[in-house]
Amino acid sequence: MAMTTVAGTILLLSTWSVLLLCSALPFQQRGFWDFGKDIDVKDLMMTMMKDQEEGSAFEEVPQPEHPTCPFGCVCQLRVVQCSDLGLTHVPYDIPPDTLLLDLQCNRITEIREGDFKGLTNLYALVLRNNQISRVHPQSFHTLKHLQKLYMSHNLLTSIPRNLPASLVELRIHDNHIRMVSAGTFSSMGKMHVIEMGRNPIENSGFEPGAFTGLKLNYLRISEAKLTGVPKDLPESLHELHLDQNEIQAIELEDLSQYKHLQRLGLGFNHIRHIEHGALSYLPNLRELHLDNNHLSTVPFGLPDMKYLQVVYLHSNNITFVGVDDFCPTGFGMKRVFYNGISLFSNPIHYWEVQPATFRCVSERMAVQFGNHKK
């Protein structure tokens, strides 16, 4: 029994290590330059195995007398791998006790009503890198334990209807989605992560109430067509990434309801102006990414942010850094020191910046200057 458990653990971890190459997971920064890196997928796999051991998310499924496996797939220890087989539809003979179903990198164009019939224990479904443009409204009806759904790199024009209420993570980036309708996520109180970047969605594409019912921790809408911070996003957000859009300004009320936010990504936009007081609504912010914009000054309000540690301001048009732009004037106001401030690729004469400007920085190497190159 012990040998079977160890073998199962090794196989499952190996399977998810392969998926890591195609399916990025929520970001966790471990260093100053780690903004684009992914977490170790083994953590996710351990969570799944723990749920299975404790019986908190899985049911016992009777074992068939003659175990089946779709032709060409590899089936072992409740993991079914059917990637890169040129499949045009979901196989019909998937074992009913499957926990992880990998169908990525095929030619599937449609998800039909009965494609996942009987897979009541399915925990993770990987459909990325197909040609899916249609999803039947009842196709996910029986997946009452599904927590991870990866549908990125397809041809979807809308978010599928009637997604499982059990979903914790949805990755649907790199499709053709232009609209998020009201009530899309209304029954998904367990959802924590949504990745929907690289869709041609504009601000008008979010209907009022589009995110009603969600208590998200992480939301990424990067590489879209946003011209401003979307309205009425979940107030519970800890991470919001809006990089590589067309945002030109941050108005006073844009961030007023996100008091739990710890990471805010606004890099690679067209931001010229951040209204005074706009950042005061973010008392718990740890990281602020404003690189590759058109700012001419350091944003107002940074000294009042007690927990701010990382500020990316490189590749802007900042010409001057004041002695109080980053650090408070009083004692005991800032709870943590900065461990990363990037100011390179700005037209700043670093030798003109007063040394006291960085009095609340943890160490000298935490400040990144550089010669401005036209």
Coordinates of C-alpha atoms in Angstrom, one line a residue:
M1 CA 0.0 0.0 0.0
A2 CA 2.8 2.4 0.9
M3 CA 4.6 1.7 -2.4
T4 CA 1.4 2.4 -4.3
T5 CA 0.9 5.8 -2.5
V6 CA 4.5 6.8 -3.2
A7 CA 4.3 5.8 -6.9
G8 CA 1.0 7.7 -7.2
T9 CA 2.5 10.8 -5.7
I10 CA 5.5 10.7 -8.1
L11 CA 3.3 10.2 -11.2
L12 CA 0.9 13.0 -10.2
L13 CA 3.7 15.5 -9.6
S14 CA 5.4 14.5 -12.8
T15 CA 2.1 15.0 -14.7
W16 CA 1.6 18.5 -13.3
S17 CA 5.2 19.4 -14.0
V18 CA 4.5 18.9 -17.7
L19 CA 1.3 21.0 -17.5
L20 CA 3.4 23.8 -15.9
L21 CA 5.0 24.4 -19.3
C22 CA 1.6 25.4 -20.8
S23 CA -0.5 26.6 -17.9
A24 CA 0.8 29.4 -15.8
L25 CA -0.4 29.6 -12.2
P26 CA -1.0 32.5 -9.9
F27 CA 2.0 34.7 -9.3
Q28 CA 3.9 34.7 -6.0
Q29 CA 6.8 37.1 -5.9
R30 CA 9.9 35.9 -4.1
G31 CA 12.3 38.6 -5.3
F32 CA 12.5 42.0 -6.8
W33 CA 12.5 40.8 -10.4
D34 CA 10.1 37.9 -10.1
F35 CA 6.9 39.6 -11.3
G36 CA 6.4 37.3 -14.3
K37 CA 7.4 34.0 -12.7
D38 CA 5.1 31.1 -11.7
I39 CA 4.7 29.3 -8.4
D40 CA 5.8 25.7 -8.0
V41 CA 2.9 23.5 -9.3
K42 CA 3.7 20.8 -6.7
D43 CA 1.9 22.9 -4.1
L44 CA -1.3 22.6 -6.1
M45 CA -0.8 18.9 -6.5
M46 CA -0.2 18.4 -2.8
T47 CA -3.5 20.2 -2.1
M48 CA -5.4 17.9 -4.4
M49 CA -3.9 14.8 -2.8
K50 CA -4.6 16.2 0.7
D51 CA -8.3 16.7 -0.3
Q52 CA -8.4 13.1 -1.6
E53 CA -6.9 11.7 1.6
E54 CA -9.3 13.6 3.9
G55 CA -12.3 12.8 1.8
S56 CA -13.3 16.5 1.8
A57 CA -13.8 16.8 -2.0
F58 CA -14.1 13.4 -3.5
E59 CA -16.6 10.5 -3.5
E60 CA -15.9 6.8 -3.8
V61 CA -16.5 5.6 -7.3
P62 CA -17.0 1.9 -7.9
Q63 CA -14.1 0.4 -9.9
P64 CA -15.2 -1.1 -13.3
E65 CA -14.7 -4.8 -13.7
H66 CA -12.7 -4.1 -16.9
P67 CA -10.8 -0.7 -16.6
T68 CA -11.1 1.4 -19.7
C69 CA -8.8 4.1 -21.2
P70 CA -9.4 6.2 -24.3
F71 CA -7.4 5.0 -27.3
G72 CA -3.9 6.6 -27.3
C73 CA -4.3 8.1 -23.8
V74 CA -2.3 7.2 -20.7
C75 CA -4.5 6.3 -17.7
Q76 CA -3.0 5.6 -14.3
L77 CA -3.9 6.4 -10.7
R78 CA -6.9 8.6 -11.7
V79 CA -4.9 10.7 -14.1
V80 CA -5.9 10.6 -17.8
Q81 CA -3.4 12.2 -20.2
C82 CA -4.8 12.7 -23.7
S83 CA -2.7 15.7 -24.9
D84 CA -1.1 16.1 -28.3
L85 CA -3.1 13.3 -30.0
G86 CA -5.0 15.3 -32.6
L87 CA -8.3 14.6 -31.0
T88 CA -11.3 16.4 -32.5
H89 CA -13.7 15.7 -29.6
V90 CA -13.6 14.6 -26.0
P91 CA -13.1 10.8 -25.7
Y92 CA -16.2 8.9 -24.6
D93 CA -14.7 6.2 -22.5
I94 CA -12.9 8.2 -19.8
P95 CA -12.7 6.3 -16.5
P96 CA -15.5 7.5 -14.1
D97 CA -13.0 7.9 -11.2
T98 CA -10.7 10.3 -13.0
L99 CA -9.4 13.2 -11.0
L100 CA -7.2 15.0 -13.6
L101 CA -8.1 15.0 -17.3
D102 CA -5.6 16.5 -19.7
L103 CA -6.9 17.3 -23.2
Q104 CA -4.6 20.1 -24.1
C105 CA -3.0 20.7 -27.4
N106 CA -5.6 18.8 -29.5
R107 CA -8.1 19.9 -32.2
I108 CA -11.3 19.9 -30.2
T109 CA -13.7 22.5 -31.6
E110 CA -16.8 21.9 -29.4
I111 CA -17.7 20.8 -25.9
R112 CA -20.9 18.8 -26.1
E113 CA -23.6 18.2 -23.5
G114 CA -22.5 14.7 -22.5
D115 CA -18.8 14.9 -22.9
F116 CA -18.1 14.7 -19.2
K117 CA -21.1 12.6 -18.1
G118 CA -20.3 10.5 -15.0
L119 CA -17.1 12.3 -14.1
T120 CA -18.5 13.5 -10.8
N121 CA -15.1 13.4 -9.1
L122 CA -13.1 15.4 -11.6
Y123 CA -10.8 17.9 -9.8
A124 CA -8.9 19.5 -12.7
L125 CA -9.8 19.8 -16.4
V126 CA -7.2 21.0 -18.9
L127 CA -8.6 22.1 -22.3
R128 CA -6.0 24.7 -23.3
N129 CA -4.6 25.0 -26.8
N130 CA -7.5 23.6 -28.7
Q131 CA -9.9 25.2 -31.2
I132 CA -13.0 25.3 -29.0
S133 CA -15.5 27.9 -30.0
R134 CA -18.7 26.4 -28.6
V135 CA -19.6 25.0 -25.2
H136 CA -23.0 23.5 -24.5
P137 CA -24.7 25.2 -21.6
Q138 CA -25.1 21.9 -19.7
S139 CA -21.7 20.4 -20.5
F140 CA -20.3 21.0 -17.0
H141 CA -23.5 20.0 -15.2
T142 CA -22.2 16.8 -13.6
L143 CA -18.8 18.2 -12.6
K144 CA -19.8 19.0 -9.0
H145 CA -16.2 18.7 -7.6
L146 CA -14.3 20.5 -10.4
Q147 CA -11.9 23.1 -8.9
K148 CA -9.5 23.9 -11.7
L149 CA -10.6 24.7 -15.3
Y150 CA -8.0 25.7 -17.9
M151 CA -9.5 26.8 -21.3
S152 CA -6.9 29.3 -22.4
H153 CA -5.7 29.5 -26.0
N154 CA -9.0 28.6 -27.7
L155 CA -11.6 30.5 -29.9
L156 CA -14.2 31.3 -27.3
T157 CA -16.2 34.5 -27.7
S158 CA -17.9 34.4 -24.3
I159 CA -17.4 32.8 -20.9
P160 CA -19.2 29.4 -20.8
R161 CA -22.5 29.4 -19.1
N162 CA -23.3 27.3 -16.0
L163 CA -19.8 26.8 -14.8
P164 CA -19.5 24.5 -11.8
A165 CA -20.2 26.3 -8.5
S166 CA -17.2 24.4 -7.0
L167 CA -14.7 26.2 -9.2
V168 CA -11.7 27.7 -7.4
E169 CA -9.6 28.7 -10.5
L170 CA -10.6 29.6 -14.0
R171 CA -8.0 30.3 -16.7
I172 CA -9.6 31.6 -19.9
H173 CA -7.0 33.9 -21.3
D174 CA -6.0 34.2 -25.0
N175 CA -9.5 33.7 -26.5
H176 CA -11.8 36.1 -28.3
I177 CA -14.0 37.2 -25.4
R178 CA -15.5 40.7 -25.7
M179 CA -18.3 40.6 -23.1
V180 CA -18.7 39.5 -19.5
S181 CA -22.5 39.4 -18.9
A182 CA -24.2 40.2 -15.6
G183 CA -24.6 37.1 -13.4
T184 CA -21.8 35.1 -15.1
F185 CA -20.2 34.2 -11.8
S186 CA -23.3 34.6 -9.5
S187 CA -23.2 31.1 -8.1
M188 CA -19.4 30.8 -7.7
G189 CA -18.7 31.8 -4.1
K190 CA -15.6 29.6 -3.9
M191 CA -13.8 31.2 -6.9
H192 CA -10.4 32.7 -5.9
V193 CA -8.5 33.1 -9.2
I194 CA -9.5 34.3 -12.7
E195 CA -7.0 34.8 -15.5
M196 CA -8.7 36.4 -18.5
G197 CA -5.9 38.4 -20.2
R198 CA -5.3 38.6 -23.9
N199 CA -9.0 38.9 -24.8
P200 CA -10.2 41.9 -26.8
I201 CA -12.4 43.2 -24.1
E202 CA -13.1 46.9 -23.5
N203 CA -14.4 48.6 -20.4
S204 CA -17.9 48.6 -21.9
G205 CA -17.6 44.8 -22.2
F206 CA -18.2 44.4 -18.4
E207 CA -21.9 44.6 -17.8
P208 CA -23.0 45.9 -14.4
G209 CA -23.0 43.0 -12.0
A210 CA -20.6 41.0 -14.0
F211 CA -18.6 40.0 -10.9
T212 CA -21.5 39.9 -8.4
G213 CA -21.1 37.0 -6.0
L214 CA -17.4 36.6 -6.4
K215 CA -14.8 36.9 -3.6
L216 CA -11.7 36.8 -5.7
N217 CA -8.2 37.0 -4.5
Y218 CA -6.5 37.2 -7.9
L219 CA -7.7 38.8 -11.2
R220 CA -5.7 39.4 -14.3
I221 CA -7.1 41.3 -17.3
S222 CA -3.8 42.1 -19.0
E223 CA -3.2 42.6 -22.8
A224 CA -6.8 43.6 -23.3
K225 CA -8.3 46.9 -24.6
L226 CA -9.1 48.7 -21.3
T227 CA -8.9 52.4 -21.3
G228 CA -9.4 52.7 -17.5
V229 CA -9.7 50.6 -14.4
P230 CA -12.9 48.5 -14.7
K231 CA -15.8 49.4 -12.3
D232 CA -17.2 47.1 -9.7
L233 CA -14.6 44.4 -9.5
P234 CA -14.7 42.2 -6.4
E235 CA -13.8 44.2 -3.3
S236 CA -12.0 41.1 -1.8
L237 CA -9.1 41.3 -4.4
H238 CA -5.6 40.9 -3.1
E239 CA -4.0 41.0 -6.6
L240 CA -5.2 43.0 -9.6
H241 CA -3.1 42.9 -12.8
L242 CA -4.1 45.3 -15.6
D243 CA -0.8 45.4 -17.4
Q244 CA -0.5 46.1 -21.2
N245 CA -3.7 47.9 -21.7
E246 CA -4.6 51.4 -22.9
I247 CA -5.2 53.1 -19.5
Q248 CA -4.3 56.8 -19.6
A249 CA -5.1 58.0 -16.1
I250 CA -6.0 56.8 -12.6
E251 CA -8.9 58.9 -11.3
L252 CA -9.6 59.5 -7.6
E253 CA -12.4 56.8 -7.3
D254 CA -10.9 54.1 -9.5
L255 CA -9.4 52.2 -6.6
S256 CA -11.6 53.3 -3.8
Q257 CA -13.2 49.9 -3.1
Y258 CA -10.1 47.7 -3.1
K259 CA -8.9 48.2 0.5
H260 CA -7.5 44.6 0.6
L261 CA -5.3 45.0 -2.5
Q262 CA -1.7 43.9 -1.9
R263 CA -0.4 43.8 -5.5
L264 CA -1.4 46.2 -8.3
G265 CA 0.0 45.8 -11.8
L266 CA -0.4 48.8 -14.2
G267 CA 2.7 48.5 -16.2
F268 CA 2.9 49.0 -20.0
N269 CA -0.1 51.3 -20.2
H270 CA -0.3 55.0 -21.3
I271 CA -0.7 56.5 -17.8
R272 CA 0.2 60.2 -17.6
H273 CA -1.6 61.2 -14.5
I274 CA -2.5 59.7 -11.1
E275 CA -4.9 62.0 -9.3
H276 CA -3.9 63.1 -5.8
G277 CA -5.4 60.8 -3.2
A278 CA -6.1 57.9 -5.7
L279 CA -3.6 55.7 -3.9
S280 CA -4.8 56.5 -0.4
Y281 CA -7.5 53.9 -0.7
L282 CA -4.9 51.1 -0.7
P283 CA -3.6 50.9 2.9
N284 CA -2.4 47.3 2.5
L285 CA -0.6 47.6 -0.8
R286 CA 2.8 45.9 -0.9
E287 CA 3.7 46.1 -4.6
L288 CA 2.9 48.8 -7.1
H289 CA 3.9 48.3 -10.8
L290 CA 3.8 51.5 -12.9
D291 CA 6.7 50.9 -15.2
N292 CA 6.6 51.6 -18.9
N293 CA 4.1 54.4 -18.7
H294 CA 4.2 58.2 -19.4
L295 CA 4.5 59.6 -15.8
S296 CA 6.5 62.8 -15.4
T297 CA 6.5 62.7 -11.6
V298 CA 6.6 60.2 -8.8
P299 CA 3.0 59.4 -7.8
F300 CA 1.6 61.4 -4.9
G301 CA 0.9 59.5 -1.6
L302 CA 3.7 56.8 -1.5
P303 CA 5.1 58.0 1.8
D304 CA 1.7 57.4 3.5
M305 CA 1.6 53.7 2.4
K306 CA 2.8 51.9 5.5
Y307 CA 3.4 48.5 3.9
L308 CA 4.6 49.4 0.5
Q309 CA 7.8 47.5 -0.3
V310 CA 8.2 47.4 -4.1
V311 CA 7.6 50.2 -6.6
Y312 CA 8.4 49.9 -10.3
L313 CA 8.7 53.3 -12.0
H314 CA 11.2 52.5 -14.6
S315 CA 10.8 53.5 -18.3
N316 CA 8.7 56.6 -17.6
N317 CA 9.3 60.4 -18.2
I318 CA 10.2 61.3 -14.6
T319 CA 12.7 64.1 -14.5
F320 CA 12.9 64.9 -10.7
V321 CA 12.7 62.9 -7.5
G322 CA 12.0 64.9 -4.3
V323 CA 13.4 64.2 -0.9
D324 CA 9.9 63.2 0.4
D325 CA 8.6 61.4 -2.6
F326 CA 9.0 57.9 -1.1
C327 CA 9.5 58.3 2.7
P328 CA 7.4 59.9 5.4
T329 CA 8.7 63.0 7.2
G330 CA 7.8 61.7 10.7
F331 CA 9.1 58.7 12.7
G332 CA 7.2 55.5 13.1
M333 CA 4.8 56.1 10.2
K334 CA 6.1 53.4 7.9
R335 CA 5.8 49.9 9.1
V336 CA 8.2 48.3 6.6
F337 CA 11.2 49.5 4.6
Y338 CA 11.3 49.4 0.8
N339 CA 13.2 46.5 -0.7
G340 CA 12.8 47.5 -4.3
I341 CA 12.5 50.9 -6.1
S342 CA 13.2 51.0 -9.9
L343 CA 13.8 54.3 -11.5
F344 CA 16.1 53.4 -14.4
S345 CA 15.3 54.6 -18.0
N346 CA 14.0 57.9 -16.7
P347 CA 15.5 61.3 -17.6
I348 CA 16.8 61.7 -14.0
H349 CA 20.3 62.9 -13.0
Y350 CA 20.7 60.4 -10.2
W351 CA 23.6 62.5 -8.8
E352 CA 21.2 65.3 -8.1
V353 CA 18.9 63.1 -5.9
Q354 CA 19.4 63.8 -2.2
P355 CA 20.6 60.8 -0.2
A356 CA 17.9 61.3 2.3
T357 CA 15.3 60.5 -0.4
F358 CA 15.8 56.8 0.3
R359 CA 16.1 56.9 4.1
C360 CA 13.3 54.3 4.4
V361 CA 14.9 51.8 2.0
S362 CA 16.3 48.6 3.4
E363 CA 19.6 48.7 1.6
R364 CA 21.5 50.6 -1.1
M365 CA 21.1 48.0 -3.8
A366 CA 17.3 48.1 -3.5
V367 CA 17.3 51.3 -5.5
Q368 CA 17.8 50.8 -9.2
F369 CA 19.0 53.9 -11.2
G370 CA 20.6 54.0 -14.6
N371 CA 21.6 56.3 -17.4
H372 CA 18.6 57.5 -19.4
K373 CA 19.0 56.6 -23.1
K374 CA 16.9 58.3 -25.7

